[in-house]
PDB file of C-alpha atoms in Angstrom:
ATOM      1  CA  MET A   1     -36.774 -28.686  67.171  1.00  0.00           C
ATOM      2  CA  SER A   2     -35.269 -31.207  69.086  1.00  0.00           C
ATOM      3  CA  LEU A   3     -32.379 -30.795  71.537  1.00  0.00           C
ATOM      4  CA  SER A   4     -30.760 -33.790  69.627  1.00  0.00           C
ATOM      5  CA  VAL A   5     -29.356 -31.437  66.956  1.00  0.00           C
ATOM      6  CA  PHE A   6     -26.924 -30.139  69.122  1.00  0.00           C
ATOM      7  CA  GLY A   7     -25.293 -33.550  69.752  1.00  0.00           C
ATOM      8  CA  PHE A   8     -24.446 -36.006  72.567  1.00  0.00           C
ATOM      9  CA  ARG A   9     -21.680 -33.921  73.902  1.00  0.00           C
ATOM     10  CA  ALA A  10     -23.745 -30.880  74.383  1.00  0.00           C
ATOM     11  CA  MET A  11     -26.346 -32.721  75.791  1.00  0.00           C
ATOM     12  CA  TRP A  12     -24.644 -35.185  78.340  1.00  0.00           C
ATOM     13  CA  SER A  13     -21.336 -33.597  78.769  1.00  0.00           C
ATOM     14  CA  PRO A  14     -19.324 -36.783  78.993  1.00  0.00           C
ATOM     15  CA  THR A  15     -16.149 -34.644  80.099  1.00  0.00           C
ATOM     16  CA  PHE A  16     -18.222 -33.473  83.047  1.00  0.00           C
ATOM     17  CA  ILE A  17     -18.876 -36.866  83.933  1.00  0.00           C
ATOM     18  CA  GLY A  18     -15.422 -37.808  83.991  1.00  0.00           C
ATOM     19  CA  VAL A  19     -14.606 -34.821  86.232  1.00  0.00           C
ATOM     20  CA  LEU A  20     -17.074 -35.912  88.821  1.00  0.00           C
ATOM     21  CA  LEU A  21     -16.086 -39.616  88.623  1.00  0.00           C
ATOM     22  CA  PHE A  22     -12.549 -38.279  89.531  1.00  0.00           C
ATOM     23  CA  ILE A  23     -13.659 -36.078  92.219  1.00  0.00           C
ATOM     24  CA  THR A  24     -15.515 -39.014  93.804  1.00  0.00           C
ATOM     25  CA  VAL A  25     -12.334 -41.283  93.662  1.00  0.00           C
ATOM     26  CA  ILE A  26     -10.532 -38.646  95.306  1.00  0.00           C
ATOM     27  CA  TYR A  27     -13.002 -38.086  97.941  1.00  0.00           C
ATOM     28  CA  PHE A  28     -13.183 -41.979  99.170  1.00  0.00           C
ATOM     29  CA  LEU A  29      -9.296 -42.003  98.873  1.00  0.00           C
ATOM     30  CA  VAL A  30      -9.151 -39.167 101.216  1.00  0.00           C
ATOM     31  CA  THR A  31     -11.934 -40.309 103.540  1.00  0.00           C
ATOM     32  CA  ILE A  32     -10.982 -43.912 103.728  1.00  0.00           C
ATOM     33  CA  LYS A  33      -7.643 -44.777 102.600  1.00  0.00           C
ATOM     34  CA  TRP A  34      -5.649 -41.474 103.565  1.00  0.00           C
ATOM     35  CA  ARG A  35      -7.966 -40.600 106.553  1.00  0.00           C
ATOM     36  CA  LYS A  36      -5.335 -41.063 109.290  1.00  0.00           C
ATOM     37  CA  ASP A  37      -2.869 -38.660 107.891  1.00  0.00           C
ATOM     38  CA  PHE A  38      -5.296 -35.835 108.907  1.00  0.00           C
ATOM     39  CA  LYS A  39      -5.553 -34.556 112.434  1.00  0.00           C
ATOM     40  CA  ASN A  40      -8.777 -35.784 114.310  1.00  0.00           C
ATOM     41  CA  SER A  41      -9.950 -37.677 111.477  1.00  0.00           C
ATOM     42  CA  THR A  42     -13.049 -39.780 112.152  1.00  0.00           C
ATOM     43  CA  PRO A  43     -14.558 -42.946 110.058  1.00  0.00           C
ATOM     44  CA  LEU A  44     -17.008 -41.844 107.147  1.00  0.00           C
ATOM     45  CA  THR A  45     -20.591 -42.049 107.957  1.00  0.00           C
ATOM     46  CA  LYS A  46     -23.291 -43.289 105.392  1.00  0.00           C
ATOM     47  CA  TYR A  47     -24.976 -39.898 105.971  1.00  0.00           C
ATOM     48  CA  GLN A  48     -21.983 -38.009 104.518  1.00  0.00           C
ATOM     49  CA  VAL A  49     -21.454 -40.622 101.709  1.00  0.00           C
ATOM     50  CA  VAL A  50     -25.149 -39.966 100.796  1.00  0.00           C
ATOM     51  CA  CYS A  51     -25.198 -36.133 100.998  1.00  0.00           C
ATOM     52  CA  PHE A  52     -21.758 -35.954  99.187  1.00  0.00           C
ATOM     53  CA  LEU A  53     -23.174 -38.396  96.233  1.00  0.00           C
ATOM     54  CA  LEU A  54     -26.323 -36.377  96.209  1.00  0.00           C
ATOM     55  CA  ALA A  55     -24.473 -33.175  95.749  1.00  0.00           C
ATOM     56  CA  LEU A  56     -22.456 -34.442  92.742  1.00  0.00           C
ATOM     57  CA  LEU A  57     -25.591 -36.115  91.541  1.00  0.00           C
ATOM     58  CA  SER A  58     -27.347 -32.670  91.627  1.00  0.00           C
ATOM     59  CA  LEU A  59     -24.483 -30.993  90.038  1.00  0.00           C
ATOM     60  CA  TYR A  60     -24.359 -33.362  87.062  1.00  0.00           C
ATOM     61  CA  ILE A  61     -28.210 -32.948  86.435  1.00  0.00           C
ATOM     62  CA  ILE A  62     -27.905 -29.040  86.907  1.00  0.00           C
ATOM     63  CA  LYS A  63     -24.740 -28.427  84.857  1.00  0.00           C
ATOM     64  CA  GLY A  64     -24.115 -31.732  82.870  1.00  0.00           C
ATOM     65  CA  SER A  65     -27.447 -32.993  81.390  1.00  0.00           C
ATOM     66  CA  PRO A  66     -29.844 -31.535  78.943  1.00  0.00           C
ATOM     67  CA  VAL A  67     -30.997 -29.135  81.818  1.00  0.00           C
ATOM     68  CA  ASN A  68     -27.676 -27.114  81.020  1.00  0.00           C
ATOM     69  CA  LEU A  69     -28.347 -26.989  77.560  1.00  0.00           C
ATOM     70  CA  LEU A  70     -31.975 -25.631  78.148  1.00  0.00           C
ATOM     71  CA  SER A  71     -30.811 -23.340  80.881  1.00  0.00           C
ATOM     72  CA  HIS A  72     -29.097 -21.461  77.583  1.00  0.00           C
ATOM     73  CA  ILE A  73     -32.271 -21.767  75.540  1.00  0.00           C
ATOM     74  CA  MET A  74     -34.889 -20.744  78.160  1.00  0.00           C
ATOM     75  CA  PHE A  75     -34.424 -18.110  80.746  1.00  0.00           C
ATOM     76  CA  THR A  76     -36.718 -20.262  82.872  1.00  0.00           C
ATOM     77  CA  MET A  77     -34.366 -23.116  83.006  1.00  0.00           C
ATOM     78  CA  HIS A  78     -31.810 -20.680  83.943  1.00  0.00           C
ATOM     79  CA  MET A  79     -33.482 -19.578  86.870  1.00  0.00           C
ATOM     80  CA  VAL A  80     -34.177 -23.240  88.040  1.00  0.00           C
ATOM     81  CA  GLN A  81     -30.429 -24.123  87.285  1.00  0.00           C
ATOM     82  CA  MET A  82     -29.438 -21.271  89.607  1.00  0.00           C
ATOM     83  CA  ALA A  83     -31.847 -22.104  92.284  1.00  0.00           C
ATOM     84  CA  LEU A  84     -30.751 -25.590  92.525  1.00  0.00           C
ATOM     85  CA  LEU A  85     -26.955 -24.733  92.117  1.00  0.00           C
ATOM     86  CA  LEU A  86     -26.918 -22.217  94.894  1.00  0.00           C
ATOM     87  CA  LEU A  87     -29.716 -23.364  97.330  1.00  0.00           C
ATOM     88  CA  LEU A  88     -29.530 -27.209  97.253  1.00  0.00           C
ATOM     89  CA  VAL A  89     -26.189 -28.359  96.315  1.00  0.00           C
ATOM     90  CA  PRO A  90     -24.204 -26.486  99.046  1.00  0.00           C
ATOM     91  CA  PRO A  91     -25.734 -27.589 101.908  1.00  0.00           C
ATOM     92  CA  LEU A  92     -25.530 -31.271 100.894  1.00  0.00           C
ATOM     93  CA  LEU A  93     -21.848 -30.498 100.087  1.00  0.00           C
ATOM     94  CA  ILE A  94     -21.004 -29.055 103.560  1.00  0.00           C
ATOM     95  CA  LYS A  95     -22.617 -31.960 105.111  1.00  0.00           C
ATOM     96  CA  GLY A  96     -20.953 -34.560 102.791  1.00  0.00           C
ATOM     97  CA  ILE A  97     -17.288 -33.305 103.527  1.00  0.00           C
ATOM     98  CA  PRO A  98     -16.121 -34.735 106.902  1.00  0.00           C
ATOM     99  CA  ASN A  99     -15.308 -32.095 109.611  1.00  0.00           C
ATOM    100  CA  TYR A 100     -11.607 -32.608 109.742  1.00  0.00           C
ATOM    101  CA  LEU A 101     -11.407 -32.158 105.848  1.00  0.00           C
ATOM    102  CA  TRP A 102     -13.276 -28.938 106.407  1.00  0.00           C
ATOM    103  CA  GLN A 103     -10.971 -28.046 109.530  1.00  0.00           C
ATOM    104  CA  TYR A 104      -7.898 -28.717 107.369  1.00  0.00           C
ATOM    105  CA  LEU A 105      -8.881 -26.510 104.571  1.00  0.00           C
ATOM    106  CA  ILE A 106      -9.927 -23.695 106.763  1.00  0.00           C
ATOM    107  CA  ASP A 107      -6.809 -23.593 108.662  1.00  0.00           C
ATOM    108  CA  LEU A 108      -4.717 -23.098 105.602  1.00  0.00           C
ATOM    109  CA  PRO A 109      -3.132 -19.460 105.935  1.00  0.00           C
ATOM    110  CA  ILE A 110      -4.123 -18.082 102.488  1.00  0.00           C
ATOM    111  CA  ILE A 111      -7.962 -19.299 103.382  1.00  0.00           C
ATOM    112  CA  LYS A 112      -8.391 -18.787 107.030  1.00  0.00           C
ATOM    113  CA  PRO A 113      -8.857 -15.083 107.278  1.00  0.00           C
ATOM    114  CA  VAL A 114     -10.939 -14.998 104.193  1.00  0.00           C
ATOM    115  CA  PHE A 115     -13.082 -17.908 105.132  1.00  0.00           C
ATOM    116  CA  ARG A 116     -13.610 -16.265 108.763  1.00  0.00           C
ATOM    117  CA  PHE A 117     -14.653 -12.946 107.082  1.00  0.00           C
ATOM    118  CA  LEU A 118     -16.910 -14.291 104.568  1.00  0.00           C
ATOM    119  CA  THR A 119     -18.802 -16.583 106.783  1.00  0.00           C
ATOM    120  CA  LYS A 120     -19.777 -13.956 109.214  1.00  0.00           C
ATOM    121  CA  PRO A 121     -23.752 -14.328 108.852  1.00  0.00           C
ATOM    122  CA  VAL A 122     -24.293 -10.377 107.979  1.00  0.00           C
ATOM    123  CA  VAL A 123     -21.514 -10.294 105.629  1.00  0.00           C
ATOM    124  CA  ALA A 124     -22.393 -13.934 104.248  1.00  0.00           C
ATOM    125  CA  LEU A 125     -25.960 -12.831 103.342  1.00  0.00           C
ATOM    126  CA  ILE A 126     -25.122  -9.294 101.866  1.00  0.00           C
ATOM    127  CA  VAL A 127     -22.324 -10.966  99.703  1.00  0.00           C
ATOM    128  CA  PHE A 128     -24.652 -13.810  98.498  1.00  0.00           C
ATOM    129  CA  ALA A 129     -27.560 -11.363  97.639  1.00  0.00           C
ATOM    130  CA  ALA A 130     -25.463  -8.810  96.196  1.00  0.00           C
ATOM    131  CA  PHE A 131     -23.533 -11.048  93.765  1.00  0.00           C
ATOM    132  CA  PHE A 132     -26.820 -12.906  92.659  1.00  0.00           C
ATOM    133  CA  SER A 133     -28.636  -9.474  91.933  1.00  0.00           C
ATOM    134  CA  PHE A 134     -25.440  -8.068  90.325  1.00  0.00           C
ATOM    135  CA  TYR A 135     -25.060 -10.939  88.084  1.00  0.00           C
ATOM    136  CA  HIS A 136     -28.895 -10.651  86.857  1.00  0.00           C
ATOM    137  CA  ILE A 137     -28.457  -6.938  85.803  1.00  0.00           C
ATOM    138  CA  PRO A 138     -28.897  -7.380  81.947  1.00  0.00           C
ATOM    139  CA  LEU A 139     -25.754  -5.702  80.752  1.00  0.00           C
ATOM    140  CA  ILE A 140     -23.734  -7.723  83.027  1.00  0.00           C
ATOM    141  CA  PHE A 141     -25.497 -10.964  82.440  1.00  0.00           C
ATOM    142  CA  ASP A 142     -25.228 -10.802  78.776  1.00  0.00           C
ATOM    143  CA  PHE A 143     -21.658  -9.757  78.935  1.00  0.00           C
ATOM    144  CA  VAL A 144     -20.724 -12.684  80.882  1.00  0.00           C
ATOM    145  CA  LYS A 145     -22.835 -15.104  78.897  1.00  0.00           C
ATOM    146  CA  LEU A 146     -20.697 -14.268  75.876  1.00  0.00           C
ATOM    147  CA  GLU A 147     -17.156 -15.175  77.609  1.00  0.00           C
ATOM    148  CA  GLU A 148     -16.958 -18.807  78.499  1.00  0.00           C
ATOM    149  CA  THR A 149     -13.991 -18.285  81.002  1.00  0.00           C
ATOM    150  CA  LEU A 150     -15.512 -15.404  82.631  1.00  0.00           C
ATOM    151  CA  HIS A 151     -18.723 -17.303  82.823  1.00  0.00           C
ATOM    152  CA  GLY A 152     -17.094 -20.070  84.692  1.00  0.00           C
ATOM    153  CA  ILE A 153     -15.331 -17.903  86.972  1.00  0.00           C
ATOM    154  CA  VAL A 154     -18.525 -15.966  87.734  1.00  0.00           C
ATOM    155  CA  THR A 155     -20.694 -19.174  88.356  1.00  0.00           C
ATOM    156  CA  LEU A 156     -17.695 -20.595  90.841  1.00  0.00           C
ATOM    157  CA  LEU A 157     -17.754 -17.373  92.753  1.00  0.00           C
ATOM    158  CA  LEU A 158     -21.683 -17.322  92.993  1.00  0.00           C
ATOM    159  CA  PHE A 159     -21.374 -21.124  94.256  1.00  0.00           C
ATOM    160  CA  LEU A 160     -18.620 -20.147  96.775  1.00  0.00           C
ATOM    161  CA  SER A 161     -20.588 -17.296  98.075  1.00  0.00           C
ATOM    162  CA  ALA A 162     -23.717 -19.716  98.541  1.00  0.00           C
ATOM    163  CA  ILE A 163     -21.230 -21.987 100.505  1.00  0.00           C
ATOM    164  CA  PHE A 164     -20.348 -19.091 102.701  1.00  0.00           C
ATOM    165  CA  MET A 165     -24.059 -18.139 102.918  1.00  0.00           C
ATOM    166  CA  TYR A 166     -24.945 -21.777 104.143  1.00  0.00           C
ATOM    167  CA  TRP A 167     -21.928 -22.042 106.324  1.00  0.00           C
ATOM    168  CA  PRO A 168     -23.430 -20.376 109.558  1.00  0.00           C
ATOM    169  CA  LEU A 169     -26.669 -22.600 109.204  1.00  0.00           C
ATOM    170  CA  VAL A 170     -25.297 -26.077 108.539  1.00  0.00           C
ATOM    171  CA  ASN A 171     -21.688 -26.370 109.742  1.00  0.00           C
ATOM    172  CA  THR A 172     -21.043 -28.597 112.868  1.00  0.00           C
ATOM    173  CA  LEU A 173     -17.286 -27.793 113.344  1.00  0.00           C
ATOM    174  CA  GLU A 174     -16.597 -27.298 117.201  1.00  0.00           C
ATOM    175  CA  ASN A 175     -14.531 -23.860 117.127  1.00  0.00           C
ATOM    176  CA  GLN A 176     -16.539 -22.465 114.148  1.00  0.00           C
ATOM    177  CA  PRO A 177     -19.538 -19.897 114.861  1.00  0.00           C
ATOM    178  CA  LYS A 178     -23.130 -21.609 114.582  1.00  0.00           C
ATOM    179  CA  MET A 179     -26.402 -20.011 114.667  1.00  0.00           C
ATOM    180  CA  LYS A 180     -28.916 -21.542 117.120  1.00  0.00           C
ATOM    181  CA  GLY A 181     -32.721 -21.702 117.044  1.00  0.00           C
ATOM    182  CA  LEU A 182     -34.848 -18.878 116.089  1.00  0.00           C
ATOM    183  CA  HIS A 183     -31.744 -17.049 114.819  1.00  0.00           C
ATOM    184  CA  LYS A 184     -31.653 -19.345 112.016  1.00  0.00           C
ATOM    185  CA  VAL A 185     -35.231 -18.428 111.133  1.00  0.00           C
ATOM    186  CA  GLY A 186     -34.428 -14.691 110.999  1.00  0.00           C
ATOM    187  CA  TYR A 187     -31.454 -15.465 108.732  1.00  0.00           C
ATOM    188  CA  LEU A 188     -33.337 -17.592 106.063  1.00  0.00           C
ATOM    189  CA  ILE A 189     -35.952 -14.754 106.116  1.00  0.00           C
ATOM    190  CA  GLY A 190     -33.523 -12.235 105.875  1.00  0.00           C
ATOM    191  CA  ASN A 191     -31.874 -14.194 102.639  1.00  0.00           C
ATOM    192  CA  ALA A 192     -35.186 -14.417 101.043  1.00  0.00           C
ATOM    193  CA  VAL A 193     -35.935 -10.892 101.456  1.00  0.00           C
ATOM    194  CA  LEU A 194     -32.482  -9.571 100.165  1.00  0.00           C
ATOM    195  CA  ILE A 195     -32.816 -11.528  96.757  1.00  0.00           C
ATOM    196  CA  THR A 196     -36.495 -10.542  96.516  1.00  0.00           C
ATOM    197  CA  PRO A 197     -35.600  -7.340  94.303  1.00  0.00           C
ATOM    198  CA  ALA A 198     -33.863  -9.130  91.792  1.00  0.00           C
ATOM    199  CA  CYS A 199     -36.652 -11.542  91.193  1.00  0.00           C
ATOM    200  CA  ALA A 200     -39.068  -8.596  91.164  1.00  0.00           C
ATOM    201  CA  MET A 201     -37.157  -7.007  88.740  1.00  0.00           C
ATOM    202  CA  ILE A 202     -37.196  -9.909  86.428  1.00  0.00           C
ATOM    203  CA  ILE A 203     -40.818 -10.910  87.322  1.00  0.00           C
ATOM    204  CA  PHE A 204     -42.376  -7.403  87.030  1.00  0.00           C
ATOM    205  CA  ALA A 205     -40.287  -6.186  83.734  1.00  0.00           C
ATOM    206  CA  SER A 206     -42.610  -4.930  80.918  1.00  0.00           C
ATOM    207  CA  ALA A 207     -40.354  -6.179  78.349  1.00  0.00           C
ATOM    208  CA  PRO A 208     -37.492  -9.090  77.946  1.00  0.00           C
ATOM    209  CA  MET A 209     -34.274  -7.842  79.355  1.00  0.00           C
ATOM    210  CA  TYR A 210     -31.746 -10.311  78.234  1.00  0.00           C
ATOM    211  CA  ALA A 211     -30.266 -10.390  74.588  1.00  0.00           C
ATOM    212  CA  THR A 212     -29.176 -13.687  74.965  1.00  0.00           C
ATOM    213  CA  TYR A 213     -32.451 -15.027  75.167  1.00  0.00           C
ATOM    214  CA  THR A 214     -34.084 -12.621  72.577  1.00  0.00           C
ATOM    215  CA  ASP A 215     -31.522 -11.708  69.883  1.00  0.00           C
ATOM    216  CA  GLY A 216     -30.749 -14.757  67.636  1.00  0.00           C
ATOM    217  CA  GLU A 217     -27.193 -13.521  66.593  1.00  0.00           C
ATOM    218  CA  ILE A 218     -26.231 -13.056  70.325  1.00  0.00           C
ATOM    219  CA  TRP A 219     -27.883 -16.171  71.509  1.00  0.00           C
ATOM    220  CA  MET A 220     -26.001 -18.313  69.174  1.00  0.00           C
ATOM    221  CA  LYS A 221     -22.572 -16.675  70.571  1.00  0.00           C
ATOM    222  CA  ALA A 222     -23.857 -17.617  73.953  1.00  0.00           C
ATOM    223  CA  MET A 223     -24.676 -21.250  72.941  1.00  0.00           C
ATOM    224  CA  ALA A 224     -20.749 -21.567  72.427  1.00  0.00           C
ATOM    225  CA  LEU A 225     -20.639 -22.172  76.226  1.00  0.00           C
ATOM    226  CA  CYS A 226     -22.173 -25.289  76.122  1.00  0.00           C
ATOM    227  CA  VAL A 227     -22.108 -26.574  72.432  1.00  0.00           C
ATOM    228  CA  PRO A 228     -18.884 -27.437  70.849  1.00  0.00           C
ATOM    229  CA  ALA A 229     -17.858 -24.955  67.966  1.00  0.00           C
ATOM    230  CA  GLY A 230     -17.833 -27.652  65.208  1.00  0.00           C
ATOM    231  CA  THR A 231     -21.542 -28.691  65.985  1.00  0.00           C
ATOM    232  CA  LEU A 232     -22.735 -24.967  66.062  1.00  0.00           C
ATOM    233  CA  ALA A 233     -21.017 -23.936  62.923  1.00  0.00           C
ATOM    234  CA  GLY A 234     -22.987 -26.904  60.961  1.00  0.00           C
ATOM    235  CA  LEU A 235     -26.163 -25.724  62.494  1.00  0.00           C
ATOM    236  CA  THR A 236     -27.020 -23.040  60.067  1.00  0.00           C
ATOM    237  CA  GLN A 237     -30.865 -23.462  60.115  1.00  0.00           C
ATOM    238  CA  LEU A 238     -30.863 -21.778  63.910  1.00  0.00           C
ATOM    239  CA  SER A 239     -32.204 -18.284  64.177  1.00  0.00           C
ATOM    240  CA  GLY A 240     -32.714 -18.273  68.037  1.00  0.00           C
ATOM    241  CA  PRO A 241     -34.344 -19.873  71.012  1.00  0.00           C
ATOM    242  CA  GLU A 242     -37.961 -19.593  69.725  1.00  0.00           C
ATOM    243  CA  LEU A 243     -37.302 -22.889  67.755  1.00  0.00           C
ATOM    244  CA  PHE A 244     -37.396 -24.850  70.795  1.00  0.00           C
ATOM    245  CA  THR A 245     -40.319 -23.518  72.888  1.00  0.00           C
ATOM    246  CA  ASN A 246     -43.705 -21.852  72.075  1.00  0.00           C
ATOM    247  CA  MET A 247     -43.373 -19.652  75.119  1.00  0.00           C
ATOM    248  CA  SER A 248     -42.719 -15.921  74.414  1.00  0.00           C
ATOM    249  CA  PRO A 249     -39.485 -14.176  75.730  1.00  0.00           C
ATOM    250  CA  ILE A 250     -41.402 -11.969  78.392  1.00  0.00           C
ATOM    251  CA  ASN A 251     -43.383 -14.865  79.751  1.00  0.00           C
ATOM    252  CA  ASP A 252     -40.278 -17.094  79.833  1.00  0.00           C
ATOM    253  CA  GLN A 253     -38.475 -14.461  81.840  1.00  0.00           C
ATOM    254  CA  GLN A 254     -41.462 -13.884  84.206  1.00  0.00           C
ATOM    255  CA  LEU A 255     -41.703 -17.453  84.644  1.00  0.00           C
ATOM    256  CA  GLY A 256     -38.262 -17.801  85.561  1.00  0.00           C
ATOM    257  CA  GLY A 257     -38.516 -15.315  88.237  1.00  0.00           C
ATOM    258  CA  VAL A 258     -41.442 -16.882  89.921  1.00  0.00           C
ATOM    259  CA  LEU A 259     -39.854 -20.354  89.855  1.00  0.00           C
ATOM    260  CA  MET A 260     -36.664 -19.142  91.565  1.00  0.00           C
ATOM    261  CA  LYS A 261     -38.641 -17.791  94.456  1.00  0.00           C
ATOM    262  CA  ILE A 262     -40.907 -20.784  94.495  1.00  0.00           C
ATOM    263  CA  LEU A 263     -37.734 -23.197  94.608  1.00  0.00           C
ATOM    264  CA  GLN A 264     -36.181 -20.747  97.099  1.00  0.00           C
ATOM    265  CA  GLU A 265     -39.196 -20.817  99.650  1.00  0.00           C
ATOM    266  CA  VAL A 266     -39.308 -24.729  99.061  1.00  0.00           C
ATOM    267  CA  ILE A 267     -35.848 -25.412  99.915  1.00  0.00           C
ATOM    268  CA  PHE A 268     -35.714 -22.976 102.808  1.00  0.00           C
ATOM    269  CA  GLY A 269     -38.992 -24.233 104.102  1.00  0.00           C
ATOM    270  CA  ILE A 270     -37.470 -27.795 104.406  1.00  0.00           C
ATOM    271  CA  ILE A 271     -34.524 -26.352 106.273  1.00  0.00           C
ATOM    272  CA  LEU A 272     -36.834 -24.212 108.463  1.00  0.00           C
ATOM    273  CA  SER A 273     -38.965 -27.539 109.179  1.00  0.00           C
ATOM    274  CA  LYS A 274     -35.856 -29.069 110.427  1.00  0.00           C
ATOM    275  CA  VAL A 275     -34.691 -25.743 112.528  1.00  0.00           C
ATOM    276  CA  PHE A 276     -37.840 -25.823 114.040  1.00  0.00           C
ATOM    277  CA  TYR A 277     -37.716 -29.468 114.974  1.00  0.00           C
ATOM    278  CA  GLU A 278     -34.383 -29.162 116.323  1.00  0.00           C
ATOM    279  CA  TRP A 279     -35.300 -26.206 118.514  1.00  0.00           C
ATOM    280  CA  TYR A 280     -38.436 -28.107 120.011  1.00  0.00           C
ATOM    281  CA  ARG A 281     -36.312 -31.175 120.653  1.00  0.00           C
ATOM    282  CA  ASN A 282     -33.591 -28.971 122.553  1.00  0.00           C
ATOM    283  CA  GLU A 283     -36.564 -27.152 124.278  1.00  0.00           C
ATOM    284  CA  ARG A 284     -37.951 -30.504 125.316  1.00  0.00           C
ATOM    285  CA  GLU A 285     -34.750 -31.939 126.422  1.00  0.00           C
ATOM    286  CA  ASN A 286     -34.071 -28.755 128.550  1.00  0.00           C
ATOM    287  CA  ALA A 287     -37.547 -29.014 130.104  1.00  0.00           C
ATOM    288  CA  ASP A 288     -37.259 -32.588 131.035  1.00  0.00           C
ATOM    289  CA  GLN A 289     -33.745 -31.930 132.483  1.00  0.00           C
ATOM    290  CA  ILE A 290     -35.080 -29.244 134.635  1.00  0.00           C
ATOM    291  CA  THR A 291     -38.026 -31.508 135.757  1.00  0.00           C
ATOM    292  CA  GLN A 292     -35.666 -34.119 136.511  1.00  0.00           C
ATOM    293  CA  GLU A 293     -33.374 -31.887 138.634  1.00  0.00           C
ATOM    294  CA  ALA A 294     -36.550 -30.646 140.388  1.00  0.00           C
ATOM    295  CA  LEU A 295     -37.458 -33.914 141.192  1.00  0.00           C
ATOM    296  CA  LEU A 296     -34.063 -34.953 142.577  1.00  0.00           C
ATOM    297  CA  GLU A 297     -33.930 -31.660 144.711  1.00  0.00           C
ATOM    298  CA  ARG A 298     -37.583 -32.575 146.129  1.00  0.00           C
ATOM    299  CA  GLN A 299     -36.120 -36.139 146.990  1.00  0.00           C
ATOM    300  CA  ARG A 300     -33.070 -34.632 148.646  1.00  0.00           C
ATOM    301  CA  LEU A 301     -35.338 -32.307 150.457  1.00  0.00           C
ATOM    302  CA  ARG A 302     -37.676 -35.270 152.019  1.00  0.00           C
ATOM    303  CA  GLU A 303     -34.392 -37.372 152.834  1.00  0.00           C
ATOM    304  CA  ASN A 304     -33.308 -34.484 154.747  1.00  0.00           C
ATOM    305  CA  GLU A 305     -36.487 -34.077 156.814  1.00  0.00           C
ATOM    306  CA  TYR A 306     -36.525 -37.632 157.606  1.00  0.00           C
ATOM    307  CA  ARG A 307     -32.935 -37.456 159.098  1.00  0.00           C
TER     308      ARG A 307
END
C-alpha cells in the first residue's frame, strides 16, 4: 500500500515547513539586523549559515518528510530517524549559531547552572546514553508513542541531551571547557560503548519487542502522532504496518538496531577524522615552532661567538 493514502499533510508536514521558515527568518534577523544589540557580536560567516541551514534541512527531512511517516510504520526508519536527529543535527546547530548568541543564552540565570552541569563530559555522556536507552525500553517506548504531548517532550529532551553531549566536542566559546586532542577520541569511544547495550538488546532480541510496530490496534493509535485524526478515521482498511512492508517485525527491529550502530560509527568516524587532522596539524605547528626557536637560539649563540 502506498504512503499517499495518508494524505499530503501527513507526508510533507506543511505546518512544520512554516515553523522552520519562521525560525530561519528569526535567525537572519538576529544575526544580521539585530546583531549589534548583543555584546561581543561578530559578523555572520558563510560557514555558520551553511551549518545552520543544513541543520534545519536535515531536521525537516527527518521530522517533516515521508521519513517521519515511515518511522511510525517501520522500526528501521525510526532508528535511522533517531541516529540522524541525535547525532547529525546537534553539531551542525552548535556550529551554525554564532558564539555571541550561545553566550547570551548560556548566561541567562535560569540556564547557566543547568547548562554548566549537563555539559560536563562525564555527565553529558551518561545522561545521553541513559536517556536513549531508557526511551527504548519496550514498555516506556510504547507508552510514549501513544501520547502526542509526551512524545514531543521526550523527543525534545533527547535532542537537548544530544546538544549537551556534543558541546564539549565542538563548542568554540572562549570561557567554555573544551576537550583537546586524544581526549575527544576517548569521549567518542565512550559514547559508542554506552549506547551499545540498548542497540544489542534490540538486535539480539528473539522476538519483536514493540507493540506499536506489531499490534494493529496499538499501531493505529500511534499513527495519530503524525496523521490527522480525520484521515485515520477514513482509512478503515488498515490493519497494521505489514501493509507497507514485506519485512517481518523481528527483521525490521534487528535491522533498525544495526543501522543505528552503523550510522553512529559513520558520523563519529567523520568527527574522529577531523579530530586526528586537527591534532596532527597542532603537533606539526608545535614542532615547527620548536624548530624555529632552536634555529634562532643557535643563530644567537653564533653571533655571540663572533663578538
